[in-house]
XYZ file of C-alpha atoms in Angstrom:
437
model
C 50.795 32.399 -21.766
C 49.228 34.533 -24.226
C 49.597 38.733 -23.074
C 46.060 39.117 -24.105
C 42.626 38.400 -26.199
C 43.090 38.704 -30.370
C 39.465 39.236 -31.953
C 39.664 38.319 -36.001
C 36.464 40.375 -37.432
C 35.294 38.916 -40.852
C 33.919 41.515 -42.952
C 35.816 43.218 -41.493
C 35.249 46.139 -44.304
C 32.096 46.555 -42.648
C 30.445 50.269 -41.779
C 29.206 48.288 -38.777
C 32.589 48.298 -37.604
C 33.110 50.956 -35.834
C 30.967 50.561 -33.204
C 32.581 47.073 -33.173
C 35.726 48.690 -31.993
C 33.945 51.663 -29.861
C 32.498 49.054 -27.944
C 35.550 47.276 -27.414
C 37.460 50.343 -26.250
C 34.329 51.043 -23.581
C 35.244 47.210 -22.156
C 38.840 47.786 -22.889
C 39.541 47.539 -18.697
C 37.824 43.922 -18.228
C 38.481 43.006 -21.393
C 41.745 42.921 -22.759
C 41.509 42.692 -26.297
C 44.966 42.743 -27.524
C 44.176 42.303 -31.475
C 41.933 43.570 -33.580
C 42.123 41.187 -37.115
C 39.692 42.840 -39.455
C 40.158 40.944 -42.680
C 37.828 40.691 -45.546
C 37.690 40.096 -49.754
C 39.093 41.661 -52.134
C 36.171 43.746 -53.970
C 36.552 44.835 -50.627
C 40.440 46.048 -50.208
C 39.276 49.461 -50.141
C 36.309 49.454 -47.604
C 38.581 47.387 -45.230
C 41.362 50.131 -45.946
C 39.039 53.206 -45.214
C 37.153 51.391 -42.162
C 40.950 50.112 -41.073
C 42.359 53.439 -40.767
C 39.281 55.013 -38.432
C 39.472 51.807 -36.021
C 43.156 52.767 -35.950
C 42.528 56.206 -35.251
C 39.825 55.789 -32.689
C 41.792 53.112 -30.683
C 44.867 55.670 -30.400
C 42.512 58.910 -29.519
C 41.099 56.839 -26.684
C 44.799 55.417 -25.918
C 43.876 51.298 -25.370
C 47.196 48.864 -26.209
C 44.448 47.647 -28.931
C 46.550 46.932 -32.211
C 44.659 47.181 -35.774
C 45.628 44.876 -38.383
C 43.671 45.166 -42.170
C 44.040 41.410 -43.551
C 43.082 39.784 -47.173
C 44.441 36.452 -46.092
C 41.601 35.011 -43.865
C 44.207 31.877 -42.659
C 45.884 34.189 -41.598
C 44.200 36.875 -39.609
C 42.097 33.126 -37.627
C 45.538 32.070 -36.526
C 45.417 32.140 -32.562
C 42.410 33.733 -32.606
C 40.307 33.821 -29.346
C 36.829 35.551 -31.306
C 36.061 35.043 -34.121
C 33.136 37.429 -35.097
C 31.734 36.991 -38.352
C 30.013 40.614 -40.517
C 29.660 39.431 -44.043
C 27.206 39.971 -47.462
C 28.254 37.552 -49.808
C 27.729 39.163 -53.157
C 27.856 42.470 -51.240
C 25.414 45.188 -51.499
C 24.064 44.308 -54.362
C 22.695 40.728 -54.149
C 21.064 42.709 -51.558
C 18.971 44.935 -53.918
C 18.328 41.215 -55.706
C 16.980 40.097 -52.811
C 14.235 42.469 -52.600
C 14.181 44.064 -55.617
C 13.036 40.535 -57.766
C 10.821 39.072 -55.651
C 8.720 43.103 -55.422
C 8.691 42.555 -59.131
C 6.176 39.348 -58.753
C 3.838 41.500 -56.194
C 6.048 39.384 -53.229
C 7.900 41.227 -49.930
C 11.191 41.793 -51.478
C 13.167 42.089 -47.246
C 16.549 41.143 -46.704
C 16.180 38.372 -43.784
C 12.089 37.853 -45.071
C 10.333 35.823 -47.557
C 12.709 35.335 -50.794
C 14.984 37.144 -49.978
C 15.889 35.694 -46.406
C 15.934 32.339 -48.376
C 18.684 33.436 -51.279
C 20.627 34.962 -48.354
C 21.111 32.597 -46.836
C 21.748 30.470 -49.968
C 24.683 32.196 -50.181
C 25.397 32.811 -47.274
C 25.859 28.975 -45.440
C 28.553 27.080 -47.743
C 30.328 30.458 -46.344
C 30.476 29.871 -43.006
C 31.115 26.413 -42.881
C 33.898 27.188 -45.673
C 35.043 29.451 -42.350
C 34.652 26.400 -39.177
C 36.470 24.404 -41.560
C 39.523 26.776 -41.341
C 38.920 27.514 -37.705
C 39.021 24.052 -37.075
C 43.022 24.017 -38.580
C 44.150 27.432 -37.272
C 41.766 28.305 -34.001
C 40.290 25.745 -32.839
C 39.504 26.717 -29.575
C 38.044 29.884 -30.687
C 33.647 30.951 -29.651
C 32.216 32.391 -33.586
C 29.690 34.978 -31.933
C 27.594 35.246 -35.786
C 26.034 38.559 -36.563
C 25.544 37.701 -39.871
C 21.792 37.343 -41.123
C 19.741 35.551 -41.100
C 21.638 35.079 -37.727
C 19.690 32.281 -37.044
C 20.130 29.952 -40.064
C 23.596 30.183 -39.876
C 23.267 28.972 -36.512
C 21.913 26.234 -37.113
C 23.980 25.568 -40.050
C 26.867 25.108 -38.286
C 25.686 23.600 -35.275
C 24.414 20.825 -37.413
C 26.933 21.137 -40.491
C 29.895 21.638 -39.013
C 32.783 20.335 -36.244
C 32.384 23.729 -34.594
C 29.887 23.914 -31.454
C 31.498 26.949 -29.947
C 29.133 29.172 -31.758
C 26.741 31.505 -30.865
C 24.351 33.582 -32.892
C 23.717 37.372 -32.244
C 20.890 39.678 -33.343
C 20.616 43.763 -32.169
C 16.733 42.822 -31.906
C 16.353 42.058 -28.631
C 18.407 44.690 -27.101
C 17.110 47.757 -29.259
C 13.657 46.168 -27.397
C 14.657 46.338 -24.185
C 16.294 49.605 -24.591
C 12.936 50.812 -26.466
C 10.914 49.465 -23.754
C 13.704 51.592 -20.900
C 12.542 54.565 -22.988
C 8.725 53.751 -22.815
C 8.900 53.748 -19.531
C 11.421 55.984 -18.575
C 13.980 54.053 -16.654
C 17.356 53.073 -17.020
C 18.386 49.652 -19.381
C 19.659 48.410 -16.314
C 16.386 47.893 -14.802
C 14.765 46.568 -17.489
C 14.248 41.954 -18.394
C 12.564 40.617 -21.295
C 11.770 36.847 -21.227
C 12.404 36.245 -24.847
C 11.393 33.497 -26.901
C 11.020 32.396 -30.896
C 13.712 32.204 -33.607
C 15.547 35.743 -35.685
C 13.411 37.611 -36.890
C 10.682 35.497 -35.467
C 11.667 36.335 -31.231
C 8.520 37.361 -28.518
C 8.718 39.113 -25.218
C 6.465 36.762 -23.203
C 7.136 39.168 -20.441
C 8.862 42.104 -19.172
C 9.495 43.162 -16.024
C 11.327 46.311 -13.798
C 13.239 45.680 -11.282
C 11.774 41.997 -11.042
C 8.136 42.920 -11.478
C 6.476 42.105 -14.586
C 5.042 44.738 -16.388
C 4.122 43.708 -19.961
C 0.288 44.465 -19.996
C 1.606 47.949 -19.743
C 3.739 47.921 -22.521
C 1.606 46.386 -24.365
C -0.889 48.754 -23.691
C 2.002 51.665 -24.254
C 2.488 49.911 -27.829
C -0.650 50.245 -29.362
C 0.358 53.794 -29.435
C 2.197 54.217 -33.375
C 3.375 57.130 -31.857
C 5.068 54.906 -28.927
C 5.405 51.946 -30.757
C 8.910 50.638 -31.025
C 10.765 50.309 -34.186
C 13.818 50.241 -36.682
C 15.566 51.550 -38.787
C 15.750 48.940 -41.176
C 11.012 48.430 -41.269
C 8.685 51.209 -41.754
C 6.481 50.458 -39.087
C 2.608 50.867 -39.428
C 1.363 50.458 -35.954
C -0.510 47.673 -34.179
C -4.682 47.509 -33.603
C -4.850 48.085 -29.734
C -7.323 45.034 -29.389
C -4.926 42.618 -31.734
C -2.089 43.296 -29.318
C -3.978 43.044 -26.086
C -5.300 39.884 -27.229
C -1.592 38.365 -28.452
C -0.703 39.112 -24.295
C 2.917 39.271 -26.157
C 5.392 41.605 -27.174
C 6.188 41.323 -30.690
C 9.507 42.350 -32.165
C 9.625 44.941 -35.627
C 10.121 42.010 -37.813
C 6.569 40.418 -36.806
C 5.560 43.447 -38.724
C 6.180 41.347 -41.929
C 3.643 38.454 -40.196
C 0.802 39.858 -39.086
C 0.903 43.213 -41.115
C 1.688 41.350 -44.992
C -0.605 42.725 -46.827
C -0.217 46.922 -45.535
C 3.880 45.668 -45.604
C 4.001 44.755 -49.138
C 1.741 47.778 -50.397
C 4.337 50.176 -48.986
C 7.326 48.062 -50.224
C 5.995 48.618 -53.925
C 5.012 52.072 -53.563
C 8.471 52.910 -52.719
C 9.525 50.145 -55.479
C 7.722 51.584 -58.197
C 9.170 55.025 -57.480
C 12.266 53.789 -57.943
C 13.626 52.692 -54.202
C 14.002 49.863 -52.061
C 15.996 49.441 -49.177
C 19.066 48.541 -50.454
C 19.183 51.517 -52.069
C 19.127 53.582 -48.770
C 21.085 51.778 -47.180
C 24.375 52.510 -50.180
C 23.444 56.203 -50.542
C 24.228 56.092 -46.547
C 27.155 53.452 -46.817
C 28.261 55.689 -49.164
C 27.865 58.511 -46.956
C 29.295 56.839 -43.686
C 32.650 56.034 -45.763
C 33.246 59.836 -47.069
C 32.897 60.283 -43.571
C 35.487 57.960 -42.914
C 37.659 59.222 -44.835
C 38.855 61.724 -43.089
C 41.744 62.217 -40.854
C 39.986 64.588 -38.434
C 37.761 61.678 -37.091
C 38.927 59.208 -34.678
C 35.103 58.578 -33.187
C 32.227 56.530 -34.489
C 30.472 58.859 -36.381
C 26.553 59.628 -35.127
C 25.544 58.925 -38.435
C 26.131 55.584 -38.404
C 22.747 54.988 -36.054
C 20.250 55.390 -39.437
C 22.445 52.204 -40.665
C 19.477 49.747 -39.054
C 22.921 48.718 -36.662
C 21.549 50.463 -33.398
C 23.032 49.065 -30.119
C 24.816 46.702 -32.447
C 28.555 46.947 -30.481
C 26.266 47.138 -27.274
C 25.047 43.233 -27.762
C 28.565 41.941 -29.078
C 30.609 43.620 -26.405
C 28.715 42.975 -23.512
C 27.740 39.120 -25.212
C 31.990 38.928 -25.599
C 32.647 40.534 -22.037
C 30.276 38.124 -19.802
C 31.953 34.733 -21.561
C 35.353 35.577 -21.399
C 34.772 36.941 -17.342
C 32.123 34.153 -16.670
C 29.646 36.907 -15.747
C 26.123 34.421 -15.703
C 24.195 37.461 -16.572
C 20.831 37.428 -18.804
C 21.427 38.363 -22.822
C 19.151 37.191 -25.619
C 21.158 34.486 -28.245
C 20.895 32.322 -31.419
C 22.077 28.704 -29.315
C 21.412 25.008 -30.049
C 17.369 24.821 -27.414
C 18.127 22.047 -25.577
C 14.069 22.109 -24.158
C 14.081 25.674 -23.417
C 11.256 26.487 -25.555
C 8.939 22.742 -25.712
C 7.941 22.819 -29.305
C 10.715 23.528 -31.052
C 13.317 20.038 -31.211
C 16.015 19.612 -28.682
C 18.584 20.889 -31.862
C 17.523 23.303 -33.674
C 18.366 26.914 -32.977
C 16.215 29.276 -31.360
C 16.205 32.920 -30.093
C 15.773 32.481 -26.667
C 16.675 34.519 -22.758
C 20.801 32.875 -21.835
C 22.697 32.842 -18.418
C 25.643 33.646 -20.496
C 28.994 31.757 -18.806
C 32.776 31.393 -19.411
C 30.798 27.448 -21.384
C 28.755 29.791 -23.997
C 24.608 30.507 -22.938
C 23.336 28.176 -21.114
C 19.114 28.645 -22.445
C 16.599 29.585 -19.422
C 14.297 26.681 -19.919
C 10.475 28.825 -20.562
C 8.236 26.401 -21.053
C 5.525 25.718 -24.887
C 4.984 29.104 -26.595
C 1.711 30.234 -25.857
C -0.735 28.581 -28.760
C -1.115 31.867 -30.402
C 2.304 32.343 -31.349
C 2.910 28.995 -31.675
C 1.840 27.745 -34.926
C 3.633 30.790 -37.056
C 6.397 30.028 -34.885
C 6.442 26.212 -36.415
C 6.170 27.562 -39.681
C 9.130 29.901 -40.079
C 11.041 26.136 -38.692
C 10.646 24.275 -41.339
C 11.238 26.826 -43.522
C 14.412 27.063 -41.892
C 15.661 23.728 -41.685
C 14.372 23.077 -45.347
C 16.166 26.646 -46.473
C 19.747 24.646 -45.092
C 19.338 21.743 -46.488
C 18.640 23.796 -49.997
C 22.038 25.450 -49.031
C 24.305 22.370 -48.576
C 22.984 20.145 -50.926
C 22.639 23.014 -53.960
C 19.532 20.531 -54.951
C 16.624 22.723 -57.056
C 13.274 20.661 -54.746
C 14.018 21.593 -52.010
C 15.047 25.368 -52.977
C 11.297 25.316 -54.228
C 10.568 22.997 -51.252
C 11.571 26.410 -48.621
C 10.532 29.571 -50.882
C 6.976 28.118 -51.222
C 5.912 27.163 -47.355
C 7.126 30.214 -46.675
C 4.471 32.201 -45.618
C 5.601 35.705 -46.993
C 5.094 33.147 -51.154
C 1.511 33.052 -51.882
C 1.985 29.941 -54.042
C 3.934 27.008 -55.879
C 3.594 28.559 -59.080
C 4.933 32.469 -57.930
C 7.938 30.139 -55.783
C 9.275 28.970 -59.045
C 8.736 32.226 -60.471
C 10.777 33.896 -58.053
C 13.410 30.953 -57.007
C 13.924 31.066 -60.781
C 14.968 34.357 -61.241
C 16.900 34.232 -58.532
C 18.455 31.538 -59.167
C 19.643 33.314 -61.972
C 20.363 36.157 -61.127
C 22.524 34.432 -58.471
C 24.872 32.603 -60.022
C 27.790 34.432 -59.524
C 27.788 32.946 -55.544
C 25.869 29.958 -56.115
C 27.712 27.129 -57.221
C 25.604 24.623 -55.653
C 23.466 25.249 -58.057
C 24.837 25.053 -60.586
């Protein structure tokens, strides 16, 4: 009988890894992790060693009996794993830079998970996650796949549709970040907050907000109309909402909705930064370089506070809280990406959605939210259509399907511009898109 849990983390050389290690340390009394295998690719070997050595110092300082293993052999890491977490970036930050720069060059929003950038991140990532799923079938068929890799919703749906792995949960830190933001706004403990979430990854809405079971939605919407109190993320330079619009919307938008309801303003801001020589990818590169210099310090044995600037706030809270609740059959409510199963009436039963769920040892059980309000339903359905077509393009490598996905994305203004951007991005990313070449 196993004496503890084995975690395999694919993309273990990520700058986010100390967040994950901190979470497992904090939960260790109730979540008996015995081994954490951090696995990466040859190009990430140096970062893996730096962050892996920090992870070893962290568990040593905490005095918890967790073994940290570093490897470039994914199959070795997967053997008999109980949970597989994925946090990888195909093409590394250089690919993200292209995802942001090429669309902006053509006057279209360049963003990591939205618009053309989101499409190409999916095209590069989905074949790799399906390869991982095939290896999981062989080496850890009973493991749960906990996916943090963006675009998390599309990756989760691809696994559900095109692999034999059904024990998969997609996770994002946006919902927990919104909960924490509301708690801060209302000056109450986060544990007293509950938000009914429904939608898609990076397209999720808070349908209602509760403190101790009493709805405070109107109060929260009123508060976030103040630009100084708007709930934002490190990686999104939000502008502030029109108060009348938010009150009429009557639901709580997520930070990524800025790209849709303030498309012109956000594009203008991104173009200004682009012309000045910088996109978010360049900022992240600089932050990562600084973080890894910190990680090298042999006297550092805790997660440095500078990591919060990276955009991963509450990442370990979300990740380890989910694994803990599944392991202990806690049956608490968390928001994850999972098969809809009728929870949101206007989205197909077998599609992946981001929705409030009861977390059990058998996985998430989506809570029925009924239909989305009419004022947001159309945008969500349009994005789900885009996601489905994008996934089909990633699997088939069909040019026409990729062009269709690009064109129906609401952030792309025409089929002509879609084709120009598609052609340039296919050429620029061809190393990571063998299915198209």
